[in-house]
Amino acid sequence: MRIRVKRRNFVWLGILAGMIGVAALSREASGEVILTLIGILTLAGLASIIEVKPEQFVDRSRTSLTSMRMSAEAREAVERARRRGGYLESSLTLLDVGLITSFATRDGMTMRRTRDVMKDDDGVRPFITLHVQPRSADRTATIRFEFIDQNGEQQYVHEMRTFLRDGEMNILADHHMPLFGNERIPQTGDWDLRVYLDGSLVAAYSFTMIPSTEERFAHLQTERGARTAPQNDLTGERTALERAAAERAAAERAVRAGDQPMSLEELLRSRNQNNGSK
């Protein structure tokens, strides 16, 4: 709904106002009739300057129904983005946001969705699920993913152009951030995933970066070494490496004990089905 003055309506509004004025001056018209005519003139004037588009009400109803399908992660990320001045147009709805880690095994590539990213995995990449209404479809949008570490530094930036189609879209970053053996990740802690669409912040999603098993074991070994001097450096080093490898393997088995290899589409589809059933 918007206000728009149309000059061509002034002619018939003036004629209608003149007719009401003549009726008011005549003694034959009662006061109730005059008030009724004035009300009709007022409604006609409002109808001539206020433009109502039925499709706007349809879009709003669609947006309300689509918002009910948003995941808890998406609602949190959108709200955090809004508090930072982000904006997402009403014809677009962020249904889901998250991270997918990958790990190569003998049986193939294992992928899992998580909010606790372990540096034992091979890599991690972000994704969003976007619902596009027809009036925002059939155009190319620029989507930017960023990882911000606990010190506020950018550790991952990936920008991609995506053609928006009508309906639900799963948008996954083309490249992942390496994890295992990545010395560019200085520390671990609370990180942020920030998603931009055409330069506007649409999601701010927090997650935790967890050190690898080897790093945790090395930290413990350092603390123990400070209290007790090693009797044999070579034997101690070999034992530490063997224990680190065994602990890492045990941790990986524990984390993935119940995981079955799934394709990316199956992973996202199962998540969307769970959101729809809630």
C-alpha positions as semicolon CSV with decimal commas, in nm:
position;residue;x (nm);y (nm);z (nm)
1;M;0,000;0,000;0,000
2;R;0,135;0,342;-0,097
3;I;0,005;0,697;-0,141
4;R;-0,002;0,823;-0,497
5;V;-0,185;1,138;-0,609
6;K;-0,355;1,107;-0,949
7;R;-0,452;1,439;-1,103
8;R;-0,715;1,289;-1,329
9;N;-0,918;1,200;-1,021
10;F;-0,949;1,563;-0,917
11;V;-1,211;1,629;-1,187
12;W;-1,471;1,380;-1,075
13;L;-1,393;1,445;-0,709
14;G;-1,464;1,813;-0,770
15;I;-1,790;1,729;-0,946
16;L;-1,893;1,503;-0,657
17;A;-1,804;1,772;-0,402
18;G;-2,010;2,028;-0,596
19;M;-2,312;1,799;-0,602
20;I;-2,284;1,746;-0,227
21;G;-2,255;2,122;-0,177
22;V;-2,573;2,184;-0,379
23;A;-2,756;1,917;-0,180
24;A;-2,636;2,072;0,146
25;L;-2,762;2,417;0,047
26;S;-3,101;2,285;-0,054
27;R;-3,361;2,242;0,215
28;E;-3,487;1,911;0,081
29;A;-3,185;1,702;0,195
30;S;-3,177;1,596;0,559
31;G;-2,871;1,613;0,783
32;E;-2,822;1,235;0,774
33;V;-2,815;1,238;0,395
34;I;-2,558;1,517;0,393
35;L;-2,333;1,330;0,638
36;T;-2,363;1,015;0,429
37;L;-2,263;1,203;0,113
38;I;-1,967;1,362;0,291
39;G;-1,855;1,016;0,406
40;I;-1,879;0,887;0,050
41;L;-1,670;1,182;-0,071
42;T;-1,406;1,110;0,194
43;L;-1,383;0,743;0,100
44;A;-1,365;0,831;-0,269
45;G;-1,082;1,075;-0,199
46;L;-0,884;0,817;-0,002
47;A;-0,941;0,554;-0,269
48;S;-0,809;0,789;-0,535
49;I;-0,477;0,862;-0,361
50;I;-0,405;0,528;-0,188
51;E;-0,287;0,256;-0,423
52;V;-0,345;-0,096;-0,297
53;K;-0,169;-0,389;-0,463
54;P;-0,323;-0,729;-0,384
55;E;0,005;-0,906;-0,458
56;Q;0,162;-0,733;-0,158
57;F;-0,082;-0,906;0,075
58;V;-0,008;-1,236;-0,098
59;D;0,367;-1,185;-0,049
60;R;0,317;-1,105;0,319
61;S;0,110;-1,416;0,375
62;R;0,374;-1,626;0,198
63;T;0,647;-1,472;0,411
64;S;0,456;-1,549;0,731
65;L;0,407;-1,913;0,632
66;T;0,771;-1,949;0,526
67;S;0,898;-1,795;0,850
68;M;0,736;-2,080;1,041
69;R;0,982;-2,318;0,871
70;M;1,293;-2,134;0,992
71;S;1,530;-2,342;1,203
72;A;1,636;-2,231;1,549
73;E;1,985;-2,160;1,415
74;A;1,845;-1,940;1,138
75;R;1,628;-1,739;1,378
76;E;1,925;-1,680;1,607
77;A;2,155;-1,582;1,320
78;V;1,900;-1,346;1,163
79;E;1,829;-1,176;1,496
80;R;2,201;-1,124;1,563
81;A;2,242;-0,980;1,214
82;R;1,952;-0,739;1,267
83;R;2,106;-0,614;1,591
84;R;2,418;-0,530;1,389
85;G;2,224;-0,339;1,124
86;G;2,172;-0,627;0,881
87;Y;1,872;-0,645;0,651
88;L;1,705;-0,914;0,440
89;E;1,428;-0,812;0,203
90;S;1,083;-0,952;0,274
91;S;1,077;-1,165;-0,042
92;L;1,376;-1,367;0,087
93;T;1,371;-1,590;0,396
94;L;1,671;-1,755;0,558
95;L;1,546;-2,102;0,648
96;D;1,872;-2,248;0,778
97;V;2,241;-2,173;0,831
98;G;2,527;-2,387;0,955
99;L;2,859;-2,562;0,901
100;I;2,949;-2,895;0,741
101;T;3,277;-3,068;0,820
102;S;3,435;-3,337;0,604
103;F;3,668;-3,623;0,689
104;A;3,819;-3,874;0,447
105;T;3,796;-4,240;0,552
106;R;3,852;-4,572;0,379
107;D;3,479;-4,590;0,309
108;G;3,475;-4,249;0,144
109;M;3,408;-3,894;0,250
110;T;3,220;-3,852;0,577
111;M;3,030;-3,529;0,624
112;R;2,846;-3,410;0,929
113;R;2,674;-3,095;1,039
114;T;2,809;-2,949;1,360
115;R;2,842;-2,636;1,569
116;D;3,155;-2,765;1,741
117;V;3,426;-2,775;1,475
118;M;3,719;-3,005;1,555
119;K;4,059;-2,944;1,399
120;D;4,086;-3,321;1,355
121;D;3,854;-3,290;1,053
122;D;3,990;-3,224;0,706
123;G;3,790;-2,909;0,639
124;V;3,476;-2,707;0,710
125;R;3,251;-2,506;0,483
126;P;2,941;-2,294;0,552
127;F;2,598;-2,319;0,394
128;I;2,260;-2,146;0,398
129;T;1,912;-2,252;0,294
130;L;1,723;-1,966;0,132
131;H;1,358;-1,940;0,028
132;V;1,309;-1,709;-0,270
133;Q;0,973;-1,563;-0,366
134;P;0,894;-1,508;-0,738
135;R;0,953;-1,132;-0,736
136;S;1,314;-1,182;-0,616
137;A;1,390;-1,479;-0,841
138;D;1,563;-1,498;-1,180
139;R;1,854;-1,276;-1,084
140;T;2,214;-1,320;-0,979
141;A;2,310;-1,237;-0,621
142;T;2,651;-1,210;-0,455
143;I;2,687;-1,422;-0,141
144;R;2,984;-1,376;0,090
145;F;3,085;-1,611;0,372
146;E;3,327;-1,507;0,647
147;F;3,481;-1,684;0,947
148;I;3,579;-1,444;1,227
149;D;3,796;-1,588;1,504
150;Q;3,783;-1,507;1,876
151;N;4,020;-1,212;1,820
152;G;3,800;-1,053;1,552
153;E;4,034;-1,153;1,268
154;Q;3,914;-1,293;0,936
155;Q;4,027;-1,653;0,893
156;Y;3,811;-1,745;0,593
157;V;3,648;-1,533;0,321
158;H;3,467;-1,679;0,024
159;E;3,253;-1,482;-0,219
160;M;3,038;-1,642;-0,488
161;R;2,770;-1,540;-0,737
162;T;2,452;-1,744;-0,728
163;F;2,151;-1,739;-0,959
164;L;1,840;-1,717;-0,743
165;R;1,555;-1,946;-0,840
166;D;1,199;-1,943;-0,716
167;G;1,154;-2,170;-0,415
168;E;1,395;-2,328;-0,169
169;M;1,769;-2,324;-0,238
170;N;2,059;-2,492;-0,058
171;I;2,366;-2,274;-0,108
172;L;2,700;-2,428;-0,006
173;A;3,035;-2,252;-0,025
174;D;3,247;-2,373;-0,317
175;H;3,563;-2,401;-0,107
176;H;3,631;-2,521;0,246
177;M;3,870;-2,396;0,511
178;P;4,139;-2,660;0,585
179;L;4,145;-2,774;0,945
180;F;4,383;-3,064;1,011
181;G;4,740;-2,939;1,022
182;N;4,638;-2,582;0,941
183;E;4,891;-2,367;1,126
184;R;4,713;-2,048;1,016
185;I;4,447;-2,115;1,278
186;P;4,633;-1,972;1,576
187;Q;4,392;-2,042;1,857
188;T;4,057;-2,196;1,928
189;G;3,747;-2,057;2,092
190;D;3,421;-1,890;1,995
191;W;3,405;-1,796;1,627
192;D;3,147;-1,627;1,405
193;L;3,010;-1,717;1,065
194;R;2,886;-1,406;0,887
195;V;2,682;-1,427;0,568
196;Y;2,628;-1,132;0,335
197;L;2,384;-1,114;0,045
198;D;2,452;-0,833;-0,202
199;G;2,656;-0,653;0,063
200;S;2,396;-0,673;0,340
201;L;2,457;-0,882;0,652
202;V;2,182;-1,146;0,666
203;A;2,318;-1,395;0,923
204;A;2,560;-1,395;1,216
205;Y;2,607;-1,752;1,342
206;S;2,832;-1,841;1,636
207;F;3,024;-2,168;1,665
208;T;3,314;-2,318;1,860
209;M;3,655;-2,412;1,721
210;I;3,795;-2,706;1,919
211;P;4,167;-2,795;1,917
212;S;4,276;-3,123;1,766
213;T;4,347;-3,427;1,978
214;E;4,719;-3,389;1,912
215;E;4,715;-3,027;2,027
216;R;4,526;-3,113;2,343
217;F;4,764;-3,400;2,418
218;A;5,070;-3,181;2,352
219;H;4,934;-2,922;2,593
220;L;4,884;-3,184;2,862
221;Q;5,226;-3,332;2,794
222;T;5,386;-2,989;2,835
223;E;5,218;-2,938;3,170
224;R;5,325;-3,281;3,289
225;G;5,679;-3,224;3,164
226;A;5,704;-2,908;3,367
227;R;5,633;-3,108;3,681
228;T;5,836;-3,421;3,601
229;A;6,157;-3,424;3,398
230;P;6,167;-3,701;3,134
231;Q;6,419;-3,976;3,194
232;N;6,463;-4,060;2,829
233;D;6,390;-3,791;2,572
234;L;6,377;-4,028;2,275
235;T;6,153;-4,280;2,447
236;G;5,933;-4,003;2,583
237;E;5,892;-3,846;2,240
238;R;5,806;-4,180;2,078
239;T;5,557;-4,261;2,354
240;A;5,394;-3,921;2,322
241;L;5,349;-3,962;1,947
242;E;5,204;-4,311;1,988
243;R;4,966;-4,202;2,259
244;A;4,860;-3,896;2,057
245;A;4,786;-4,110;1,754
246;A;4,591;-4,361;1,961
247;E;4,394;-4,091;2,138
248;R;4,316;-3,915;1,812
249;A;4,192;-4,237;1,655
250;A;3,978;-4,315;1,961
251;A;3,830;-3,967;1,958
252;E;3,748;-3,992;1,589
253;R;3,579;-4,328;1,640
254;A;3,379;-4,193;1,933
255;V;3,262;-3,889;1,743
256;R;3,167;-4,083;1,433
257;A;3,050;-4,402;1,599
258;G;2,689;-4,340;1,509
259;D;2,752;-4,156;1,181
260;Q;2,676;-4,313;0,847
261;P;2,827;-4,175;0,528
262;M;2,576;-3,937;0,373
263;S;2,581;-3,723;0,066
264;L;2,552;-3,347;0,101
265;E;2,199;-3,342;-0,041
266;E;2,091;-3,616;0,201
267;L;2,243;-3,426;0,493
268;L;2,064;-3,102;0,411
269;R;1,741;-3,276;0,314
270;S;1,723;-3,464;0,643
271;R;1,777;-3,138;0,832
272;N;1,504;-2,961;0,636
273;Q;1,263;-3,250;0,697
274;N;1,331;-3,230;1,070
275;N;1,260;-2,856;1,068
276;G;0,938;-2,912;0,876
277;S;0,813;-3,175;1,121
278;K;0,855;-2,948;1,423
